[in-house]
């Protein structure tokens, strides 16, 4: 097989895979324009909440999360807070222990959020009865009416799992702005777009509420470090809809530098590959039984991660003109389509002069993340920071 034939087959194979991913994103990005919830009626019942906050190695903003959770307008007798402080320093633990929360201080040899949540459930008082469990990560900041809104939404949704709207509270660096934008693109495509088409929203891992008994039964049997995705697939396998409420806001701190940005995306890619290998065997049954939510979730994990998708598009768009110019044209067109998808999935409040600069510098930010730690990555980061 000659060189040109190899180039052609590699080019067309990659283009098909990337185009399938782009098509999937485009469908739900357009659907997200019609995915708003109507006004939520006031709940007739006030449920009892337990808020679980796993914190690992002085997690960013953990004390702020605790204070925000304590400052609820919801009746204090109807919610409790448990903080699982794993490998944190004594000063942080001492400050949190002064608050009216239950503080657990494990020192796991091999830490994971799964173990922290299991420990919290095992240490809840036997005499207390809870209706709903809320999971917040360290650094999540909730508004004073968070539990009120969650209580109303829980009754309105009539399901056992609710995802709140996570969004950024900082956009002071290029990486933070890019991370903020991607968070909202996720909300548009994988949550708003999905519920607009009658499909379950994707789990974000935190800012979630579950039926307490369901959560207690399922979290105790999870043996993977990716507990959020395991809970998600169990919900779908059990035909439990995951609803998403765009007006229940949870703010979080975004990573400020390219290294952390890249490392976080690396963990997400590892999670995606782990999820697909563990769950792809459910796909034939999902297709045969027309279980669309489960089918969609597995397909969602099968499409290319956006970091890899953008990397392929950029690489092919840059390299192919030096090999065979006309082969690059379709990659340039695909790149323009991806930018259009990202643009329509980005909320208006993010579109300011800084966003415009970040948007135009997107290829360089991606490349600096991909080559993070190398001399190329450092030079690209210096250049983008200077421009932004």
Short mmCIF file of C-alpha atoms in Angstrom, two decimals:
data_model
loop_
_atom_site.label_atom_id
_atom_site.label_comp_id
_atom_site.label_asym_id
_atom_site.label_seq_id
_atom_site.Cartn_x
_atom_site.Cartn_y
_atom_site.Cartn_z
CA UNK A 1 0.00 0.00 0.00
CA UNK A 2 1.55 3.30 -1.08
CA UNK A 3 1.96 6.42 1.05
CA UNK A 4 -0.91 8.37 -0.55
CA UNK A 5 -3.41 5.57 -0.01
CA UNK A 6 -2.44 5.37 3.68
CA UNK A 7 -2.87 9.14 4.05
CA UNK A 8 -6.27 8.95 2.35
CA UNK A 9 -7.57 6.12 4.59
CA UNK A 10 -6.29 7.75 7.78
CA UNK A 11 -7.82 11.06 6.73
CA UNK A 12 -11.26 9.66 5.86
CA UNK A 13 -11.41 7.40 8.94
CA UNK A 14 -10.60 10.23 11.33
CA UNK A 15 -12.99 12.55 9.53
CA UNK A 16 -15.89 10.09 9.89
CA UNK A 17 -15.28 9.65 13.64
CA UNK A 18 -14.89 13.37 14.26
CA UNK A 19 -17.92 14.24 12.09
CA UNK A 20 -20.09 11.80 14.06
CA UNK A 21 -19.06 13.54 17.27
CA UNK A 22 -19.75 16.97 15.77
CA UNK A 23 -23.19 15.85 14.55
CA UNK A 24 -24.10 14.58 18.03
CA UNK A 25 -23.05 17.88 19.61
CA UNK A 26 -24.88 19.90 16.97
CA UNK A 27 -28.22 18.13 17.51
CA UNK A 28 -28.28 18.75 21.24
CA UNK A 29 -26.79 22.25 20.99
CA UNK A 30 -29.70 23.28 18.78
CA UNK A 31 -32.19 21.50 21.07
CA UNK A 32 -30.79 23.39 24.06
CA UNK A 33 -32.30 26.58 22.68
CA UNK A 34 -35.71 25.11 23.60
CA UNK A 35 -34.82 23.35 26.86
CA UNK A 36 -35.91 25.80 29.56
CA UNK A 37 -38.04 24.68 32.52
CA UNK A 38 -41.29 26.48 33.22
CA UNK A 39 -41.71 28.17 36.61
CA UNK A 40 -41.50 25.63 39.43
CA UNK A 41 -44.57 25.55 41.72
CA UNK A 42 -44.11 25.69 45.49
CA UNK A 43 -43.80 22.24 47.04
CA UNK A 44 -46.54 21.03 49.38
CA UNK A 45 -44.08 19.09 51.54
CA UNK A 46 -40.82 20.15 53.15
CA UNK A 47 -38.39 17.26 52.77
CA UNK A 48 -35.54 16.53 55.16
CA UNK A 49 -32.07 16.91 53.56
CA UNK A 50 -28.63 15.56 54.34
CA UNK A 51 -25.83 17.48 52.61
CA UNK A 52 -22.61 15.52 52.04
CA UNK A 53 -19.40 17.46 51.32
CA UNK A 54 -16.35 15.26 50.57
CA UNK A 55 -13.08 17.22 50.90
CA UNK A 56 -9.66 15.87 49.89
CA UNK A 57 -6.29 17.44 50.75
CA UNK A 58 -7.51 20.90 51.67
CA UNK A 59 -9.98 21.02 48.82
CA UNK A 60 -10.33 24.44 47.25
CA UNK A 61 -12.81 26.57 49.17
CA UNK A 62 -14.17 23.81 51.45
CA UNK A 63 -14.83 26.21 54.33
CA UNK A 64 -16.71 28.57 52.01
CA UNK A 65 -18.84 25.63 50.87
CA UNK A 66 -19.71 24.78 54.47
CA UNK A 67 -20.61 28.37 55.33
CA UNK A 68 -22.79 28.74 52.24
CA UNK A 69 -24.56 25.46 52.99
CA UNK A 70 -25.23 26.59 56.56
CA UNK A 71 -26.66 29.91 55.44
CA UNK A 72 -29.87 28.48 54.00
CA UNK A 73 -33.29 30.07 54.34
CA UNK A 74 -34.69 26.53 54.54
CA UNK A 75 -35.67 25.54 58.12
CA UNK A 76 -32.52 24.47 59.96
CA UNK A 77 -34.28 21.57 61.68
CA UNK A 78 -34.84 20.03 58.22
CA UNK A 79 -31.25 19.70 57.03
CA UNK A 80 -27.95 18.39 58.34
CA UNK A 81 -24.43 18.66 56.92
CA UNK A 82 -21.69 16.04 56.99
CA UNK A 83 -18.16 16.99 55.90
CA UNK A 84 -15.78 14.13 55.09
CA UNK A 85 -12.34 15.66 55.47
CA UNK A 86 -9.77 13.25 54.04
CA UNK A 87 -6.05 14.11 54.38
CA UNK A 88 -6.72 17.74 55.36
CA UNK A 89 -4.56 19.70 57.75
CA UNK A 90 -5.52 20.08 61.40
CA UNK A 91 -6.14 23.83 61.17
CA UNK A 92 -8.74 23.38 58.42
CA UNK A 93 -10.38 20.55 60.33
CA UNK A 94 -10.40 22.63 63.52
CA UNK A 95 -12.12 25.56 61.79
CA UNK A 96 -14.77 23.32 60.23
CA UNK A 97 -15.30 21.54 63.56
CA UNK A 98 -16.42 24.88 65.04
CA UNK A 99 -19.39 24.89 62.69
CA UNK A 100 -22.66 23.03 63.41
CA UNK A 101 -21.77 20.15 61.10
CA UNK A 102 -20.75 16.52 61.47
CA UNK A 103 -17.04 16.30 60.68
CA UNK A 104 -15.49 12.96 59.71
CA UNK A 105 -11.70 12.81 59.36
CA UNK A 106 -10.67 9.58 57.64
CA UNK A 107 -7.13 8.93 56.53
CA UNK A 108 -7.62 6.40 53.75
CA UNK A 109 -4.52 4.64 52.46
CA UNK A 110 -6.03 4.90 48.98
CA UNK A 111 -8.45 7.81 48.95
CA UNK A 112 -11.50 8.17 46.74
CA UNK A 113 -14.71 10.13 46.83
CA UNK A 114 -16.61 6.84 46.80
CA UNK A 115 -15.03 5.80 50.11
CA UNK A 116 -15.78 9.20 51.63
CA UNK A 117 -19.45 9.02 50.67
CA UNK A 118 -19.74 5.44 51.94
CA UNK A 119 -18.17 6.46 55.25
CA UNK A 120 -20.63 9.36 55.57
CA UNK A 121 -23.65 7.11 54.99
CA UNK A 122 -22.35 4.58 57.52
CA UNK A 123 -21.96 7.30 60.15
CA UNK A 124 -25.36 8.95 59.84
CA UNK A 125 -27.43 8.82 63.04
CA UNK A 126 -29.78 5.83 62.96
CA UNK A 127 -32.59 7.78 64.62
CA UNK A 128 -32.74 10.46 61.88
CA UNK A 129 -34.80 9.99 58.75
CA UNK A 130 -33.81 11.78 55.53
CA UNK A 131 -35.70 12.15 52.28
CA UNK A 132 -33.06 13.67 50.00
CA UNK A 133 -29.26 13.60 49.89
CA UNK A 134 -27.38 16.50 48.27
CA UNK A 135 -23.77 16.10 47.08
CA UNK A 136 -21.55 19.19 47.01
CA UNK A 137 -17.85 19.24 46.17
CA UNK A 138 -15.35 21.40 48.05
CA UNK A 139 -15.53 24.82 46.45
CA UNK A 140 -19.21 24.61 45.49
CA UNK A 141 -21.03 27.74 46.67
CA UNK A 142 -24.82 27.60 46.95
CA UNK A 143 -27.26 30.48 47.21
CA UNK A 144 -29.33 30.98 50.40
CA UNK A 145 -32.49 29.62 48.72
CA UNK A 146 -30.73 26.56 47.26
CA UNK A 147 -32.53 23.98 49.42
CA UNK A 148 -35.88 25.73 48.98
CA UNK A 149 -35.53 25.56 45.22
CA UNK A 150 -34.25 21.98 45.36
CA UNK A 151 -37.22 20.95 47.50
CA UNK A 152 -39.66 22.55 45.03
CA UNK A 153 -37.87 21.01 42.05
CA UNK A 154 -37.79 17.56 43.62
CA UNK A 155 -41.56 17.51 44.02
CA UNK A 156 -42.13 19.05 40.60
CA UNK A 157 -39.81 16.63 38.78
CA UNK A 158 -41.26 13.52 40.39
CA UNK A 159 -37.99 11.65 39.92
CA UNK A 160 -35.17 10.38 42.17
CA UNK A 161 -32.29 12.41 40.76
CA UNK A 162 -31.86 16.12 40.03
CA UNK A 163 -28.87 17.97 38.61
CA UNK A 164 -28.50 21.65 39.51
CA UNK A 165 -26.83 24.25 37.31
CA UNK A 166 -23.08 24.43 37.99
CA UNK A 167 -21.35 27.55 36.79
CA UNK A 168 -18.12 29.39 37.40
CA UNK A 169 -17.54 32.13 39.94
CA UNK A 170 -14.17 33.19 38.51
CA UNK A 171 -13.02 34.10 34.99
CA UNK A 172 -9.77 35.87 35.77
CA UNK A 173 -7.42 33.85 33.52
CA UNK A 174 -7.63 32.39 30.02
CA UNK A 175 -7.84 28.84 31.39
CA UNK A 176 -10.57 29.81 33.86
CA UNK A 177 -12.57 31.54 31.12
CA UNK A 178 -12.20 28.55 28.82
CA UNK A 179 -13.18 26.18 31.63
CA UNK A 180 -16.19 28.38 32.46
CA UNK A 181 -17.28 28.35 28.83
CA UNK A 182 -16.93 24.59 28.54
CA UNK A 183 -18.93 24.09 31.74
CA UNK A 184 -21.80 26.07 30.25
CA UNK A 185 -21.46 24.29 26.89
CA UNK A 186 -21.81 21.03 28.83
CA UNK A 187 -24.91 22.39 30.52
CA UNK A 188 -26.39 23.40 27.16
CA UNK A 189 -25.60 20.23 25.21
CA UNK A 190 -25.65 17.44 27.78
CA UNK A 191 -28.37 18.82 30.05
CA UNK A 192 -30.67 21.45 28.52
CA UNK A 193 -30.49 19.89 25.08
CA UNK A 194 -31.19 16.44 26.43
CA UNK A 195 -34.21 17.32 28.55
CA UNK A 196 -35.58 19.33 25.59
CA UNK A 197 -35.65 16.06 23.62
CA UNK A 198 -37.04 14.04 26.52
CA UNK A 199 -33.74 12.39 27.48
CA UNK A 200 -32.02 12.31 30.86
CA UNK A 201 -29.56 15.05 31.71
CA UNK A 202 -25.93 14.14 32.27
CA UNK A 203 -24.59 13.97 35.81
CA UNK A 204 -22.00 16.60 36.71
CA UNK A 205 -20.81 14.72 39.80
CA UNK A 206 -21.77 17.43 42.27
CA UNK A 207 -24.64 19.87 42.86
CA UNK A 208 -26.92 16.84 42.66
CA UNK A 209 -29.85 15.62 44.75
CA UNK A 210 -30.90 11.98 45.06
CA UNK A 211 -33.65 10.09 46.80
CA UNK A 212 -31.97 9.19 50.08
CA UNK A 213 -32.96 5.51 50.22
CA UNK A 214 -31.96 4.95 46.59
CA UNK A 215 -28.60 6.65 47.13
CA UNK A 216 -27.91 4.75 50.34
CA UNK A 217 -28.62 1.41 48.70
CA UNK A 218 -26.50 2.09 45.62
CA UNK A 219 -23.48 4.01 46.89
CA UNK A 220 -22.60 1.23 49.31
CA UNK A 221 -22.09 -1.28 46.47
CA UNK A 222 -19.92 0.89 44.19
CA UNK A 223 -16.31 -0.23 43.78
CA UNK A 224 -15.02 2.31 41.23
CA UNK A 225 -13.40 5.69 41.82
CA UNK A 226 -15.80 7.22 39.28
CA UNK A 227 -18.79 7.05 41.62
CA UNK A 228 -20.74 9.81 39.86
CA UNK A 229 -20.79 7.99 36.53
CA UNK A 230 -21.56 4.65 38.17
CA UNK A 231 -24.53 6.23 39.94
CA UNK A 232 -25.61 7.78 36.65
CA UNK A 233 -25.56 4.50 34.73
CA UNK A 234 -27.44 2.76 37.55
CA UNK A 235 -30.15 5.41 37.45
CA UNK A 236 -30.54 4.92 33.71
CA UNK A 237 -30.51 1.13 33.90
CA UNK A 238 -33.30 1.37 36.46
CA UNK A 239 -35.30 3.70 34.15
CA UNK A 240 -34.92 6.65 36.55
CA UNK A 241 -34.94 10.00 34.78
CA UNK A 242 -32.25 12.57 35.70
CA UNK A 243 -33.83 16.01 35.55
CA UNK A 244 -31.95 19.29 35.22
CA UNK A 245 -33.00 22.68 36.62
CA UNK A 246 -31.25 25.62 35.03
CA UNK A 247 -32.28 28.13 37.70
CA UNK A 248 -30.88 26.23 40.70
CA UNK A 249 -27.40 27.72 40.73
CA UNK A 250 -24.23 26.29 42.26
CA UNK A 251 -21.03 28.30 41.80
CA UNK A 252 -17.58 26.75 41.75
CA UNK A 253 -13.99 27.87 41.48
CA UNK A 254 -12.35 27.10 38.12
CA UNK A 255 -8.72 26.19 37.60
CA UNK A 256 -6.61 29.22 36.74
CA UNK A 257 -3.69 27.69 34.84
CA UNK A 258 -3.24 25.49 31.77
CA UNK A 259 -1.57 22.66 33.71
CA UNK A 260 -4.55 22.15 36.01
CA UNK A 261 -6.93 22.64 33.09
CA UNK A 262 -5.14 19.93 31.12
CA UNK A 263 -4.90 17.58 34.13
CA UNK A 264 -8.64 17.89 34.79
CA UNK A 265 -9.44 17.09 31.15
CA UNK A 266 -7.11 14.12 31.35
CA UNK A 267 -9.06 12.74 34.33
CA UNK A 268 -12.31 13.22 32.46
CA UNK A 269 -10.97 11.38 29.41
CA UNK A 270 -9.79 8.52 31.65
CA UNK A 271 -13.24 8.44 33.24
CA UNK A 272 -14.92 8.31 29.84
CA UNK A 273 -12.82 5.39 28.63
CA UNK A 274 -13.38 3.54 31.91
CA UNK A 275 -17.12 4.10 31.67
CA UNK A 276 -17.40 2.81 28.11
CA UNK A 277 -15.38 -0.34 28.81
CA UNK A 278 -17.52 -1.10 31.88
CA UNK A 279 -20.87 -0.42 30.25
CA UNK A 280 -20.70 -0.98 26.49
CA UNK A 281 -22.14 -4.48 26.93
CA UNK A 282 -25.46 -2.86 27.88
CA UNK A 283 -25.80 -1.24 24.43
CA UNK A 284 -27.31 -4.21 22.49
CA UNK A 285 -29.98 -4.72 25.17
CA UNK A 286 -30.70 -0.98 25.26
CA UNK A 287 -31.20 -0.96 21.47
CA UNK A 288 -33.34 -4.12 21.50
CA UNK A 289 -35.59 -2.85 24.34
CA UNK A 290 -35.70 0.73 22.99
CA UNK A 291 -34.22 2.05 26.20
CA UNK A 292 -33.32 5.42 24.70
CA UNK A 293 -31.82 7.03 27.81
CA UNK A 294 -29.36 4.18 28.34
CA UNK A 295 -28.63 4.00 24.62
CA UNK A 296 -27.90 7.72 24.47
CA UNK A 297 -25.61 7.63 27.49
CA UNK A 298 -23.47 4.80 26.09
CA UNK A 299 -23.27 6.52 22.69
CA UNK A 300 -22.34 9.74 24.49
CA UNK A 301 -19.41 7.96 26.11
CA UNK A 302 -18.44 6.42 22.75
CA UNK A 303 -18.05 9.72 20.91
CA UNK A 304 -14.67 11.41 20.99
CA UNK A 305 -13.85 13.56 24.03
CA UNK A 306 -13.86 17.18 22.93
CA UNK A 307 -10.20 17.63 23.86
CA UNK A 308 -9.25 14.79 21.50
CA UNK A 309 -11.77 15.94 18.87
CA UNK A 310 -10.32 19.47 18.82
CA UNK A 311 -6.77 18.09 18.85
CA UNK A 312 -7.47 15.95 15.76
CA UNK A 313 -9.17 18.82 13.91
CA UNK A 314 -6.31 21.20 14.66
CA UNK A 315 -3.64 18.64 13.79
CA UNK A 316 -5.23 17.64 10.48
CA UNK A 317 -6.01 21.25 9.59
CA UNK A 318 -2.38 22.26 10.17
CA UNK A 319 -0.54 19.23 8.72
CA UNK A 320 -2.62 18.32 5.64
CA UNK A 321 -2.01 21.54 3.66
CA UNK A 322 1.68 20.55 3.48
CA UNK A 323 0.76 17.08 2.18
CA UNK A 324 -2.29 17.58 -0.02
CA UNK A 325 -3.98 20.95 0.24
CA UNK A 326 -7.51 20.00 -0.79
CA UNK A 327 -7.73 17.35 1.95
CA UNK A 328 -7.49 20.09 4.56
CA UNK A 329 -10.51 22.04 3.31
CA UNK A 330 -13.08 19.75 4.94
CA UNK A 331 -11.21 19.96 8.26
CA UNK A 332 -11.29 23.75 8.15
CA UNK A 333 -15.01 23.61 7.44
CA UNK A 334 -15.50 21.19 10.34
CA UNK A 335 -13.55 23.49 12.64
CA UNK A 336 -15.84 26.39 11.67
CA UNK A 337 -18.90 24.22 12.41
CA UNK A 338 -17.50 23.28 15.83
CA UNK A 339 -16.93 26.93 16.68
CA UNK A 340 -20.51 27.69 15.60
CA UNK A 341 -21.82 24.88 17.84
CA UNK A 342 -19.82 26.18 20.78
CA UNK A 343 -21.08 29.70 20.09
CA UNK A 344 -24.79 28.79 20.13
CA UNK A 345 -24.27 26.63 23.25
CA UNK A 346 -22.58 29.48 25.14
CA UNK A 347 -24.90 31.65 27.31
CA UNK A 348 -25.05 35.35 26.57
CA UNK A 349 -23.60 36.39 29.94
CA UNK A 350 -20.24 34.86 28.98
CA UNK A 351 -20.06 36.79 25.72
CA UNK A 352 -17.99 39.84 26.56
CA UNK A 353 -14.75 41.33 25.29
CA UNK A 354 -12.71 38.79 27.26
CA UNK A 355 -14.77 35.92 25.86
CA UNK A 356 -14.21 37.19 22.33
CA UNK A 357 -10.45 37.15 22.88
CA UNK A 358 -10.56 33.68 24.45
CA UNK A 359 -12.76 32.42 21.61
CA UNK A 360 -10.39 33.62 18.92
CA UNK A 361 -7.38 32.24 20.81
CA UNK A 362 -9.09 28.88 21.39
CA UNK A 363 -6.74 26.86 19.11
CA UNK A 364 -3.64 28.16 20.91
CA UNK A 365 -5.16 27.50 24.35
CA UNK A 366 -5.92 23.93 23.29
CA UNK A 367 -2.41 23.42 21.97
CA UNK A 368 -0.86 24.86 25.14
CA UNK A 369 -2.96 22.41 27.18
CA UNK A 370 -2.06 19.46 24.95
CA UNK A 371 1.66 20.29 25.17
CA UNK A 372 1.53 21.31 28.84
CA UNK A 373 4.86 20.76 30.59
CA UNK A 374 6.89 21.02 27.39
CA UNK A 375 8.80 24.00 26.06
CA UNK A 376 6.18 24.36 23.29
CA UNK A 377 3.38 24.47 25.87
CA UNK A 378 5.21 27.07 27.96
CA UNK A 379 5.79 29.35 24.97
CA UNK A 380 2.18 29.04 23.84
CA UNK A 381 0.95 29.75 27.36
CA UNK A 382 3.14 32.87 27.62
CA UNK A 383 1.87 34.10 24.27
CA UNK A 384 -1.84 33.50 25.04
CA UNK A 385 -1.54 35.08 28.51
CA UNK A 386 0.10 38.14 26.94
CA UNK A 387 -2.74 38.45 24.41
CA UNK A 388 -5.52 37.75 26.91
#
